[in-house]
Coordinates of C-alpha atoms in Angstrom, one line a residue:
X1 CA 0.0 0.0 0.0
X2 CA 2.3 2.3 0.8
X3 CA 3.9 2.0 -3.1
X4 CA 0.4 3.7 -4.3
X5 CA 0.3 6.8 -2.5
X6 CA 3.6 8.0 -4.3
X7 CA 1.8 6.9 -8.0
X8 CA -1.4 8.9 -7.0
X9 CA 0.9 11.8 -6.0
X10 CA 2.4 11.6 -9.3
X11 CA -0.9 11.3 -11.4
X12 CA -1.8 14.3 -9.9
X13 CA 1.1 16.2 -10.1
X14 CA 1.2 15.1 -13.9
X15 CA -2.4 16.4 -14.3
X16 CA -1.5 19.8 -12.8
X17 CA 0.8 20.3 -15.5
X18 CA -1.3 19.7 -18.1
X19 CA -4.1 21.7 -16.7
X20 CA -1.9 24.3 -17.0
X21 CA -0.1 24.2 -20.5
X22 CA -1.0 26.6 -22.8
X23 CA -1.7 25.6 -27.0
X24 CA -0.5 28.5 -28.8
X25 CA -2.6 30.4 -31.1
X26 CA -2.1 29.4 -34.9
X27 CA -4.7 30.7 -36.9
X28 CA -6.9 33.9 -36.1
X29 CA -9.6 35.0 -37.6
X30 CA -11.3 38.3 -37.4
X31 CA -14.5 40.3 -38.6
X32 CA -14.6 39.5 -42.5
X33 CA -11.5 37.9 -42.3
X34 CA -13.1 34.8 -41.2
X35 CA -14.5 34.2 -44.8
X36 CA -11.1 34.1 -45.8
X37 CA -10.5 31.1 -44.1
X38 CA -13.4 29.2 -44.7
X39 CA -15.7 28.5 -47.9
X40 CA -19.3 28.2 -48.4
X41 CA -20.1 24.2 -49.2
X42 CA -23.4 24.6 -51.3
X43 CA -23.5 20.8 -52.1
X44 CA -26.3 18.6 -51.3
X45 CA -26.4 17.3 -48.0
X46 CA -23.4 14.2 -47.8
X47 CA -25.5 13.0 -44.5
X48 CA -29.3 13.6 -46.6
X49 CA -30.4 15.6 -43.9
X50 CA -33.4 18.2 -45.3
X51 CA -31.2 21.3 -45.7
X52 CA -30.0 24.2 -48.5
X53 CA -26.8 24.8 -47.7
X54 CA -25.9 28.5 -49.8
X55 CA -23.8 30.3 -51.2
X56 CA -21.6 33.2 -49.4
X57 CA -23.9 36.0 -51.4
X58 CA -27.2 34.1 -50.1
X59 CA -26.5 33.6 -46.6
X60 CA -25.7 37.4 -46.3
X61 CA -28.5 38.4 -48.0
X62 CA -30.5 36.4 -45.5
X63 CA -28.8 37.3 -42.8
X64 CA -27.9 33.9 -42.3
X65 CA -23.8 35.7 -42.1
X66 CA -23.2 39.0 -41.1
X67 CA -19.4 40.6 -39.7
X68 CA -17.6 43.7 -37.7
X69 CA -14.4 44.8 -37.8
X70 CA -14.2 42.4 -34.7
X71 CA -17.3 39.5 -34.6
X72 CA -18.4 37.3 -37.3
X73 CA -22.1 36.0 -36.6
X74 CA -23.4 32.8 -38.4
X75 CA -27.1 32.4 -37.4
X76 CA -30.0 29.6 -38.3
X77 CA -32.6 30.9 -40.8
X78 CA -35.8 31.1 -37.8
X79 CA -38.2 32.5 -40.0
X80 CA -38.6 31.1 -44.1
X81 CA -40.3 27.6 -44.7
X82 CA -38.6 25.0 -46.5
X83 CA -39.3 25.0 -50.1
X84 CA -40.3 21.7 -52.0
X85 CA -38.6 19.4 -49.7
X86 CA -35.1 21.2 -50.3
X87 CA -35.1 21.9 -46.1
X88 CA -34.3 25.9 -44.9
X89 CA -31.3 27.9 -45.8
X90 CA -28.5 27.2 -43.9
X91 CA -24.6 27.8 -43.6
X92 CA -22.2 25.3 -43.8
X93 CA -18.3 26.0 -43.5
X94 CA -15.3 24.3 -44.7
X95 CA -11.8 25.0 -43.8
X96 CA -9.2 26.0 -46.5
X97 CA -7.1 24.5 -44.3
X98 CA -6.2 21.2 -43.2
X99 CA -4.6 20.6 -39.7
X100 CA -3.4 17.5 -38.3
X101 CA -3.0 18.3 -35.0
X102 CA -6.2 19.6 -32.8
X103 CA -8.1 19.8 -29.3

């Protein structure tokens, strides 16, 4: 027993340290920058759900998208019906990037 005490201690201790580490930042994006980083996937549906996903143009005309110099707002159409079985508006984004490492 007196073998586990000294693991635990160092479980802990190892947890502390990782609480504490810090990922630095490698992309930002800000305002209409975000765009930038991300394109509008106006495909049909690759999981069939009932959705429109639209273009950059059609999601801020919408106001599906909207941007200041500092926030970047995507928001769920709330308010159109679906037409013909096509499912509401909606946004869907897709990085320009590809990372392999992540949270």
């Amino acid at each position: 027993m007196p073998l586990v005490l000294p693991l635990l201690a160092g479980v802990f201790a190892a947890n502390t340290v990782l609480v504490n580490a810090q990922i630095p930042l490698y992309k930002s994006f800000v305002g209409k920058q975000f765009t930038d980083g991300f394109f509008f996937y106006t495909d049909r549906d690759p999981a069939n759900g009932v959705v429109n996903y639209v273009s950059q143009s059609t999601a801020e005309s919408d106001g599906l998208v909207s941007w200041t110099d500092s926030t970047f707002k995507m928001a769920a159409d709330s308010t159109k019906d679906s037409e013909s079985g096509k499912g509401r508006n909606s946004v869907r984004l897709v990085s320009r990037e590809e990372f392999g490492d992540g949270v």
